[in-house]
Amino acid sequence: MAVEMGPEMMFEFLYNLPAQFEGCLKMDFSKASGLKKEYANIVVTGLGGSAIGGDILRCYCQSRLPIPVVVNRDYMLPRFVGPDSLVLAVSYSGNTEETLSAYEDAREKGASIIAFTTGGKLAEMAALDGNPVITITGGLVPRAATGYLFAPLVLVLERLGLVSGASEDVKETVTVLTQLREEIEPGREEDSNRARFIAGQLYQRIPVIWGCSSTSEVAAMRWKGQINENAKAPAYFNVFPELNHNEIVGFEVPEDLVKKLAVIILRDPDDHGRITKRIEITKDILQGKVSSVAEVEARGNSFLAKTYSLIYVGDYASVYLAELYGINPTPVQVIDYLKARMAE
Ligand code: PA5
C-alpha cells in the first residue's frame, strides 16, 4: 500500500489508537447476524498487519471457545475447512493476493465467510457472493489500523453469540491505552518515558523480544513486526516456555554478536507461576552475555487491555527507534516493491 506520509504521521496514528477502539464499538455488525450457527472451527485469513488481529483473537478465544481458532497466512486454507467453518477474511487494502486466493478457497469449501476490509477486490468479491462485508476506516497503513483490524473480529463473534464480554473488554482497552498514552507519547522525556527508554536500549542493537505462551505471545510478535516495519531494523521474537528448550542455548558464540543483542521480556501478572520462575532463571543465564535485558509489564485486567498495553509500548518504542535511526516509519517500500513485482 503506497501511503506516503512524513514521520510525524505515525505518532498521530498511535495517538488515535484508543479512538479506533471507540469507533469500533459504534459499528453496526447486523449484516453478519445471518451467520449465527454452531461452527466446528473459525479461521482468520490474512497477512502482515491484517493477520495479527487473528492471532489476538486466537489467544482471546483459547480459554473462551470450545472450538479452535486458527490463523491462516497462505494462499490456501487448511483441509479441515468446510461448511461448518467460519472464515474471517481480513485485508486492509482488500487487494492482497494470498488473502484473495484464500477467500476463493473458503468459498469453494462452502464455509461461511465475512470480509473485513476498506474496499478493494475483497469487498467486490464478497459483495458479489452475497457475503457480509465489514467496511473498516481507510486512509491509514495497515499496522497503524490495528484497532480497526482486530476489534471488529471479536465484536462480530460477540454479535454471533460465540463469545461474551468482548465489548466490555474493548472499553477497558480504551481506558488503559488512554492512560498509558500520557506516559509514552513524544511529549514525555526519556527518564519518565518507558517506550523512549526501550528505544534507547534497542538502538544499534539487535532486538530479541520474548513473550509468554497464551499471554504476551502476540504482543511479542507485534513488537518484532513493528520494529521491522517502522524502524526498518531486524528483530526476532520467541515465547516462554518454548525458548527455554532451544533458543536459550544459543547465547554463547560469536561473543561479539551476542553482545549486540538487546532482550525485552513482556510480562503479564497472569503468567503461569512456573513461567515466572523460568523468566528469573533465564535472566540469570543471560547475565553478562547480551547487551541488556529489559522488561515491560502489562496493564489492565482483561486479556485485551493487557495485550494492547504491551503492544502500545512496543508501537511507540518502534517509532522512537525509527527516529533514532533517522528513518521515516510510515512507508514500507520493500513490501510495496514485492507486491509490484508479484503483480508483473
Ligand atoms: O504492514 C503492512 O503494510 C503489511 O504487513 C500488510 O498488512 C500486508 O502486506 C497485507 O496487506 P493488507 O493488510 O492490505 O491485506
CSV table of N, CA, C and O in Angstrom, one decimal, residues 51-61 71 146 150 218-219 303-304 307-308 311:
chain,number,residue,atom,x,y,z
A,51,ALA,N,-3.2,-9.8,9.6
A,51,ALA,CA,-3.3,-11.1,10.2
A,51,ALA,C,-3.1,-11.1,11.7
A,51,ALA,O,-3.7,-12.0,12.4
A,52,ILE,N,-2.4,-10.1,12.2
A,52,ILE,CA,-2.1,-10.2,13.7
A,52,ILE,C,-3.3,-10.1,14.6
A,52,ILE,O,-3.3,-10.7,15.6
A,53,GLY,N,-4.3,-9.4,14.1
A,53,GLY,CA,-5.6,-9.4,14.8
A,53,GLY,C,-6.1,-10.8,15.0
A,53,GLY,O,-6.8,-11.1,16.0
A,54,GLY,N,-5.9,-11.6,14.0
A,54,GLY,CA,-6.3,-13.0,14.1
A,54,GLY,C,-5.6,-13.7,15.2
A,54,GLY,O,-6.2,-14.6,15.9
A,55,ASP,N,-4.3,-13.4,15.4
A,55,ASP,CA,-3.6,-14.1,16.5
A,55,ASP,C,-4.1,-13.6,17.8
A,55,ASP,O,-4.2,-14.4,18.8
A,56,ILE,N,-4.5,-12.3,17.9
A,56,ILE,CA,-5.0,-11.8,19.2
A,56,ILE,C,-6.4,-12.5,19.4
A,56,ILE,O,-6.6,-13.0,20.5
A,57,LEU,N,-7.2,-12.7,18.4
A,57,LEU,CA,-8.4,-13.4,18.5
A,57,LEU,C,-8.2,-14.8,18.9
A,57,LEU,O,-8.9,-15.4,19.8
A,58,ARG,N,-7.2,-15.5,18.3
A,58,ARG,CA,-6.9,-16.9,18.7
A,58,ARG,C,-6.6,-17.0,20.2
A,58,ARG,O,-7.1,-17.9,20.8
A,59,CYS,N,-5.8,-16.1,20.7
A,59,CYS,CA,-5.4,-16.2,22.1
A,59,CYS,C,-6.6,-15.8,23.0
A,59,CYS,O,-6.8,-16.4,24.0
A,60,TYR,N,-7.4,-14.8,22.5
A,60,TYR,CA,-8.5,-14.4,23.3
A,60,TYR,C,-9.5,-15.6,23.4
A,60,TYR,O,-10.1,-15.8,24.5
A,61,CYS,N,-9.7,-16.3,22.4
A,61,CYS,CA,-10.7,-17.4,22.4
A,61,CYS,C,-10.2,-18.7,23.0
A,61,CYS,O,-11.0,-19.6,23.3
A,71,VAL,N,-5.2,-19.2,12.6
A,71,VAL,CA,-4.8,-18.1,11.7
A,71,VAL,C,-4.1,-18.7,10.5
A,71,VAL,O,-3.2,-19.5,10.6
A,146,THR,N,-4.5,-1.1,13.6
A,146,THR,CA,-4.6,-2.4,14.4
A,146,THR,C,-5.9,-2.5,15.2
A,146,THR,O,-6.5,-3.5,15.3
A,150,PHE,N,-8.6,-5.5,14.4
A,150,PHE,CA,-8.9,-6.5,15.4
A,150,PHE,C,-10.3,-6.4,16.0
A,150,PHE,O,-11.0,-7.4,16.0
A,218,VAL,N,1.4,-12.7,21.4
A,218,VAL,CA,1.0,-11.9,20.3
A,218,VAL,C,1.7,-10.5,20.4
A,218,VAL,O,2.1,-10.0,19.4
A,219,ALA,N,1.8,-10.0,21.6
A,219,ALA,CA,2.4,-8.7,21.8
A,219,ALA,C,3.9,-8.8,21.3
A,219,ALA,O,4.4,-7.9,20.7
A,303,PHE,N,-7.7,-9.7,29.1
A,303,PHE,CA,-6.7,-10.1,28.1
A,303,PHE,C,-6.4,-9.0,27.1
A,303,PHE,O,-5.3,-8.7,26.7
A,304,LEU,N,-7.5,-8.4,26.6
A,304,LEU,CA,-7.4,-7.4,25.5
A,304,LEU,C,-6.6,-6.2,26.0
A,304,LEU,O,-5.7,-5.7,25.3
A,307,THR,N,-3.0,-7.1,26.5
A,307,THR,CA,-2.3,-7.3,25.3
A,307,THR,C,-2.0,-6.0,24.6
A,307,THR,O,-0.8,-5.7,24.2
A,308,TYR,N,-3.0,-5.1,24.5
A,308,TYR,CA,-2.8,-3.9,23.8
A,308,TYR,C,-1.9,-2.9,24.6
A,308,TYR,O,-1.3,-2.0,24.0
A,311,ILE,N,1.4,-4.0,23.5
A,311,ILE,CA,1.6,-3.6,22.1
A,311,ILE,C,1.8,-2.1,21.9
A,311,ILE,O,2.7,-1.6,21.2
